[in-house]
CSV table of C-alpha atoms in Angstrom, one decimal:
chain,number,residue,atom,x,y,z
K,1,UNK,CA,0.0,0.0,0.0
K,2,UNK,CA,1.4,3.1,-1.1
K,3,UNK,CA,2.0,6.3,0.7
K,4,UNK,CA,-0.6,7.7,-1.7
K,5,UNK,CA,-3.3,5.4,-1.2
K,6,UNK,CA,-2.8,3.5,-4.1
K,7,UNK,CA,-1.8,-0.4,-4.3
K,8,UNK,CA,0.9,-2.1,-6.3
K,9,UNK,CA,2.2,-5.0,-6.5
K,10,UNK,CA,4.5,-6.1,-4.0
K,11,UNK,CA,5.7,-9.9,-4.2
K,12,UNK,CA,4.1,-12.8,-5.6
K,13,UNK,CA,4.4,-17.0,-5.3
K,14,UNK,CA,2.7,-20.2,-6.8
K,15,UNK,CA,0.5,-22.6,-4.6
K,16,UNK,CA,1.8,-26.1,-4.7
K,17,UNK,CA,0.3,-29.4,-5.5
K,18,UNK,CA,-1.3,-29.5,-2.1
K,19,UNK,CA,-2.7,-25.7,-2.4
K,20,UNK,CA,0.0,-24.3,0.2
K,21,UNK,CA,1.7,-20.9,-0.8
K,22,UNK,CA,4.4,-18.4,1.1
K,23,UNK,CA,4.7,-15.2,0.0
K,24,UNK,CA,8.6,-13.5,1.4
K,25,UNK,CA,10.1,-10.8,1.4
K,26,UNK,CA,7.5,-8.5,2.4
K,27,UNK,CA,8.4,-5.6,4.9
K,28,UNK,CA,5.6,-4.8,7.9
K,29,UNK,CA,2.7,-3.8,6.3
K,30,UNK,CA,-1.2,-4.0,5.3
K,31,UNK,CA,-1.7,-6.1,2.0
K,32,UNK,CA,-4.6,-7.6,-0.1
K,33,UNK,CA,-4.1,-10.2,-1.6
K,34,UNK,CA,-5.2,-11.7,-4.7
K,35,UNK,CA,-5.6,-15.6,-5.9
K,36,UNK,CA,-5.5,-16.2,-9.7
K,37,UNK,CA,-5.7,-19.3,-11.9
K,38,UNK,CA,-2.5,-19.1,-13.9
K,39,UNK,CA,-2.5,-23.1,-15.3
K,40,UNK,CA,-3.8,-22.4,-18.3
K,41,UNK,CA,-5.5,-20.1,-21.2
K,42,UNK,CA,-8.9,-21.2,-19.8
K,43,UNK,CA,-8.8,-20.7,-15.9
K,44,UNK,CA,-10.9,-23.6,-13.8
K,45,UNK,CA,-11.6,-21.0,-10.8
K,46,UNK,CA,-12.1,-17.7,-10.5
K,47,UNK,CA,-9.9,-14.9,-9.3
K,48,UNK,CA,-10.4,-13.9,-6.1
K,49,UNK,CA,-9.1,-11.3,-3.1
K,50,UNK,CA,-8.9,-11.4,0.7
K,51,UNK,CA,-11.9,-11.0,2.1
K,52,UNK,CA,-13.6,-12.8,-0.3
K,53,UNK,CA,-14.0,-10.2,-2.3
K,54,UNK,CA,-14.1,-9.7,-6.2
K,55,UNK,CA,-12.4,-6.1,-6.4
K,56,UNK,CA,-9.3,-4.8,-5.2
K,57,UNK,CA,-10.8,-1.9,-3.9
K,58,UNK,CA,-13.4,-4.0,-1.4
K,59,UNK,CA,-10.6,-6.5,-0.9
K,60,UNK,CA,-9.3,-6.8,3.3
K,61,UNK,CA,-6.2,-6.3,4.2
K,62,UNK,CA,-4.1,-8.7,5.8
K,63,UNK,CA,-1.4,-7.1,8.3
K,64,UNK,CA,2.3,-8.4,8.3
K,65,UNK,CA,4.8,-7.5,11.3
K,66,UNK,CA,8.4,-8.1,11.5
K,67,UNK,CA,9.2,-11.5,12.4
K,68,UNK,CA,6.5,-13.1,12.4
K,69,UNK,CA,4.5,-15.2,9.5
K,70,UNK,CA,0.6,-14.1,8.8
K,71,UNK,CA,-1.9,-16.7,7.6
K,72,UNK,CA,-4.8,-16.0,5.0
K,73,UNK,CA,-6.8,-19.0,2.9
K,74,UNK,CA,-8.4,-18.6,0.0
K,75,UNK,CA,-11.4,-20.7,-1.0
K,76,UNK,CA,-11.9,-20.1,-4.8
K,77,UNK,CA,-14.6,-20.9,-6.9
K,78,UNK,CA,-14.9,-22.4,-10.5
K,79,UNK,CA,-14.8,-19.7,-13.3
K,80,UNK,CA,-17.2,-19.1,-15.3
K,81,UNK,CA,-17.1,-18.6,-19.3
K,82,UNK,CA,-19.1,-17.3,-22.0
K,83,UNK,CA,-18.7,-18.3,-25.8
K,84,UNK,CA,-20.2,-17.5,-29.3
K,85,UNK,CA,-19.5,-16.0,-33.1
K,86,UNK,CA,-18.7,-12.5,-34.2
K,87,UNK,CA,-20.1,-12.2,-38.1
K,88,UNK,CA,-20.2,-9.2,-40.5
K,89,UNK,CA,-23.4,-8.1,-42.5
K,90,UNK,CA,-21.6,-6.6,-45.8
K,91,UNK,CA,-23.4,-5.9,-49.3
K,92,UNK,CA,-26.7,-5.6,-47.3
K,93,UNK,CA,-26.9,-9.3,-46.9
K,94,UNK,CA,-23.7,-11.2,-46.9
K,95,UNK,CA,-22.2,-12.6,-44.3
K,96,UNK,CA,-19.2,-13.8,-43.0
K,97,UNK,CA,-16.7,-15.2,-39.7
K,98,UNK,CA,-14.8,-12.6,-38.6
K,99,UNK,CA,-11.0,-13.7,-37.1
K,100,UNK,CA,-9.2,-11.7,-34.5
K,101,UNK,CA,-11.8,-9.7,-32.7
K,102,UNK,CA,-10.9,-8.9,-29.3
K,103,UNK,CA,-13.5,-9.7,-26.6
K,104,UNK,CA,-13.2,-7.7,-23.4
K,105,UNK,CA,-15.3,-8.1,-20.7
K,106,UNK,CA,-17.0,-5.4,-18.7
K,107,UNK,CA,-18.6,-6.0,-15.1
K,108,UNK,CA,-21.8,-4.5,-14.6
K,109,UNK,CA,-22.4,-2.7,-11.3
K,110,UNK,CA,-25.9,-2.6,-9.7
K,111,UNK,CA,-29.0,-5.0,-9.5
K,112,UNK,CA,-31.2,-6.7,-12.3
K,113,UNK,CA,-33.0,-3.3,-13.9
K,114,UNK,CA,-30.8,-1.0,-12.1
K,115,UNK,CA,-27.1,-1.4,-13.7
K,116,UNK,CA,-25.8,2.1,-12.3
K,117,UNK,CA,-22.0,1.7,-13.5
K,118,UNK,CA,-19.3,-0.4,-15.3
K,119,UNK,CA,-15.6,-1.5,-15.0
K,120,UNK,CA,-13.8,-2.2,-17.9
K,121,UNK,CA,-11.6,-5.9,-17.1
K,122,UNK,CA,-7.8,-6.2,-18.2
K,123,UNK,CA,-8.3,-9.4,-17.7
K,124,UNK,CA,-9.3,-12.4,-19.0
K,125,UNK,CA,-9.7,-10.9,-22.9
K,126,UNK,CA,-9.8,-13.4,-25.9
K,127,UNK,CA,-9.9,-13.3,-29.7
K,128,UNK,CA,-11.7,-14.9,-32.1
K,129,UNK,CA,-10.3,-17.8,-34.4
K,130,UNK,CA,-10.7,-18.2,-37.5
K,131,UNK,CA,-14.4,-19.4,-37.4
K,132,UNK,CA,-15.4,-16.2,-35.9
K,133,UNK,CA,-15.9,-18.4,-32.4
K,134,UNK,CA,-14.8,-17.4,-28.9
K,135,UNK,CA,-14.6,-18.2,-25.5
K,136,UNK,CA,-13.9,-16.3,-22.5
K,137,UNK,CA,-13.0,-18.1,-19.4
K,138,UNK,CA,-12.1,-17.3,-16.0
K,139,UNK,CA,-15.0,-14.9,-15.3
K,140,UNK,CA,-16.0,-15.0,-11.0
K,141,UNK,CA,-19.8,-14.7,-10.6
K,142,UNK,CA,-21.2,-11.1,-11.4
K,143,UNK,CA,-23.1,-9.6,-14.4
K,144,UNK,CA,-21.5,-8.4,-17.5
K,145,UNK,CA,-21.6,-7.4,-20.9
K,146,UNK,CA,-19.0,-7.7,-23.6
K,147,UNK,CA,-17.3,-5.5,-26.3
K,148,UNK,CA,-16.0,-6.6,-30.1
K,149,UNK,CA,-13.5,-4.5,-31.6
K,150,UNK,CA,-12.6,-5.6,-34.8
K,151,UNK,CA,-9.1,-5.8,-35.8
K,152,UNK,CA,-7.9,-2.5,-38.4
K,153,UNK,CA,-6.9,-4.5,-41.5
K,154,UNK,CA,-10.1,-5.1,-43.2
K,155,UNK,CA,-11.9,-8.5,-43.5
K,156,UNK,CA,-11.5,-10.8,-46.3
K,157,UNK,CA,-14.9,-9.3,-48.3
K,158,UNK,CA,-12.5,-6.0,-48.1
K,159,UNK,CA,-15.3,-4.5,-45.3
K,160,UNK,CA,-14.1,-3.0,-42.5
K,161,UNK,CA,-16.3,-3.3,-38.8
K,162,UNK,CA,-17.3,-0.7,-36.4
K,163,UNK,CA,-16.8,-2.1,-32.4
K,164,UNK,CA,-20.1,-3.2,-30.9
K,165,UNK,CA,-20.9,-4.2,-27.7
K,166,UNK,CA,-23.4,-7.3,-27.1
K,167,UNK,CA,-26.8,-6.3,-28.1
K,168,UNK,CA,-25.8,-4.0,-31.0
K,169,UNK,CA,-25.2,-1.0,-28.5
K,170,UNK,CA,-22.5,1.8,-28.5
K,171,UNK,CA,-21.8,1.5,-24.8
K,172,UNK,CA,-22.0,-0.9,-22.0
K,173,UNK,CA,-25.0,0.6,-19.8
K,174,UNK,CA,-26.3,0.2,-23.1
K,175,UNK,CA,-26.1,-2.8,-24.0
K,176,UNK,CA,-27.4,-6.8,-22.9
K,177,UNK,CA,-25.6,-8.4,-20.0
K,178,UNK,CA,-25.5,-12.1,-18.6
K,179,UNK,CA,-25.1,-13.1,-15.2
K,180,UNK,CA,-22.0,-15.6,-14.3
K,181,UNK,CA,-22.4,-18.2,-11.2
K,182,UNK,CA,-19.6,-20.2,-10.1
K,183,UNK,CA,-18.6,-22.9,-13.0
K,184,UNK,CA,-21.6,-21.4,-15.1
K,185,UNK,CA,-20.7,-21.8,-19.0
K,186,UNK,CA,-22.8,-19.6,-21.0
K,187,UNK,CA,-23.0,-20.0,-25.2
K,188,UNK,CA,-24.6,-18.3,-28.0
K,189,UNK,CA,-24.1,-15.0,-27.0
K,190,UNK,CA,-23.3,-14.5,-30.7
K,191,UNK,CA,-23.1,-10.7,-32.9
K,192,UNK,CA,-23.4,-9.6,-36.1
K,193,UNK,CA,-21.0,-6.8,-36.8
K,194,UNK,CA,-21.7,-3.6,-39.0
K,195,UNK,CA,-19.7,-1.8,-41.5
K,196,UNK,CA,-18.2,1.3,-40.2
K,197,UNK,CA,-19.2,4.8,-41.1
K,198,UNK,CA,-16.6,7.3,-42.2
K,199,UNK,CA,-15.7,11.1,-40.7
K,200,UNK,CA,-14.7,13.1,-43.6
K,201,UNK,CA,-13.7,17.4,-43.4
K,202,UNK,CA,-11.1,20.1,-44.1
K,203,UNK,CA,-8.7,21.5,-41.8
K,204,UNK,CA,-7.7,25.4,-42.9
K,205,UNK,CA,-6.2,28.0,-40.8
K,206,UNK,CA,-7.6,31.4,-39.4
K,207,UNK,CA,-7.9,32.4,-42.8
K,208,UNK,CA,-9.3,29.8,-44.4
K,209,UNK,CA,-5.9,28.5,-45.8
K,210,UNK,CA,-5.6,24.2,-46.3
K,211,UNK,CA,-3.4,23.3,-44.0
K,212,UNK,CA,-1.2,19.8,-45.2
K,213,UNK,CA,-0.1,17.1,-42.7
K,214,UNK,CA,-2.2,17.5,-39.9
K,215,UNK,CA,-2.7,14.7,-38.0
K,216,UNK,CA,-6.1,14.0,-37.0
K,217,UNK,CA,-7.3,11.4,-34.8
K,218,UNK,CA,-10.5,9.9,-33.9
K,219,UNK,CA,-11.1,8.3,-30.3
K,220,UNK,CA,-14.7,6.3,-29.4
K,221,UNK,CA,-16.7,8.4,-27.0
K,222,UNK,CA,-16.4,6.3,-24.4
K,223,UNK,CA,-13.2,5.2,-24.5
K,224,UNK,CA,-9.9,6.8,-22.4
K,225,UNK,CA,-7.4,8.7,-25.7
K,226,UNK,CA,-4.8,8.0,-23.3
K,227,UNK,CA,-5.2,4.1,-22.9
K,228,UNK,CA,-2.9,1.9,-25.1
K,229,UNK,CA,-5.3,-0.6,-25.7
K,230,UNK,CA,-8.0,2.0,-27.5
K,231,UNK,CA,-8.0,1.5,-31.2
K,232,UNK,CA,-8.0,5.1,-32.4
K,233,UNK,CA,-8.2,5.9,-36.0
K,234,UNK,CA,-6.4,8.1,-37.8
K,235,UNK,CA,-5.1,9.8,-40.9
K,236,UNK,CA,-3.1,13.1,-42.6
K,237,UNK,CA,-4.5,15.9,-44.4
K,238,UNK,CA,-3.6,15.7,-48.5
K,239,UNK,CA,-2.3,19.3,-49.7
K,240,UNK,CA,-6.0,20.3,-49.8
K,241,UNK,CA,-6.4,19.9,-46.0
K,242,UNK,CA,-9.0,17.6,-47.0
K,243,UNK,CA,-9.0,14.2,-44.8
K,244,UNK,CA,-11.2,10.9,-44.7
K,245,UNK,CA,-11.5,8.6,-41.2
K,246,UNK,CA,-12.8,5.4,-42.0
């Protein structure tokens, strides 16, 4: 726990066959502590913090003085999943598998009819194969929704997609949600995927002169311009000032 009030990650070990773990090295302190299923690309239990809670921030801490070993068990539950197919509508009634769409899951904050907020998840995120199918694994119970961003080289009909979240909607409050129990597998939560629109303008000085070689940039709404993972678009301006964002 830093001196700011915000949490990093201080040491780290692996539980052994019999489920026993020491974590060293760790000066006197309060910590949470998080459990997560590292065996594989599809977790069998969820991830889970002191406490028994499913966020950081509602996680307990567990105090460690000099000298002396402090003793927390975790009691994990199985991971849920969700799987379906990402397709594209193109030529008003074509379809076809999309490959490499990232799926990211969002947790839904609230009760049935009263979703208030949402938090995006770093973690677990998936891709599509080739078949347009995916699963996403190691989700602990809660409600969610997911979003499909499409990759930026264009499909092999030569479309490119817009990024949808489940239900056809532009944002997550928006949009259909599931509920995840311990070991629940959910399928079909399949999507059809629209071609994207296009942003087209000038850029021109004060005086209405085209200005060449500006950079200009298009961020989703809802998304952070600042975050790595958000697929901005962008593009120049020809000697006209004229651009096209597509």
């Amino acid at each position: 726990h830093r001196a700011d009030g915000s949490w990093a990650v201080a040491a780290s070990a692996k539980s052994s066959s019999s489920g026993a773990y020491t974590v060293t090295g760790l000066a006197p302190g309060a910590y949470r502590l998080e459990a997560i299923d590292e065996t594989g690309a599809h977790p069998a239990y969820a991830p889970l913090y002191s406490g028994g809670s499913t966020t950081l921030e509602n996680a307990t801490a567990v105090g460690v003085v000099a000298n002396k070993t402090s003793s927390y068990n975790f009691s994990l539950g199985k991971a849920g999943s969700v799987s379906g197919v990402v397709t594209g509508l193109y030529n008003t009634s074509s379809i076809e598998k999309l490959a490499g769409v990232r799926v990211t899951a969002y947790r839904l904050i609230g009760t049935e009819g009263a979703i208030g907020s949402d938090e995006v998840l770093s973690s677990p995120t998936t891709t599509t194969a080739s078949n347009g199918a995916y699963t996403l694994s190691g989700l602990d119970p809660g409600s969610y929704t997911l979003q499909f961003i499409p990759p930026t080289t264009p499909a092999p009909s030569t479309q490119v997609y817009g990024r949808e979240f489940l239900g056809d909607a532009d944002s997550p409050l928006d949009s259909s949600y599931f509920t995840v129990g311990n070991g629940t597998k959910l399928t079909g939560k399949d999507i059809q995927l629209l071609a994207e629109g296009s942003i087209e303008g000038t850029v021109v000085d004060s005086g209405s002169t085209p200005i060449a070689d500006i950079r200009v940039e298009a961020v989703p709404g809802d998304e952070d311009p600042d975050d790595p993972d958000v697929h901005a678009v962008t593009t120049d301006t020809a000697n006209d000032g004229s651009f096209e964002l597509d």
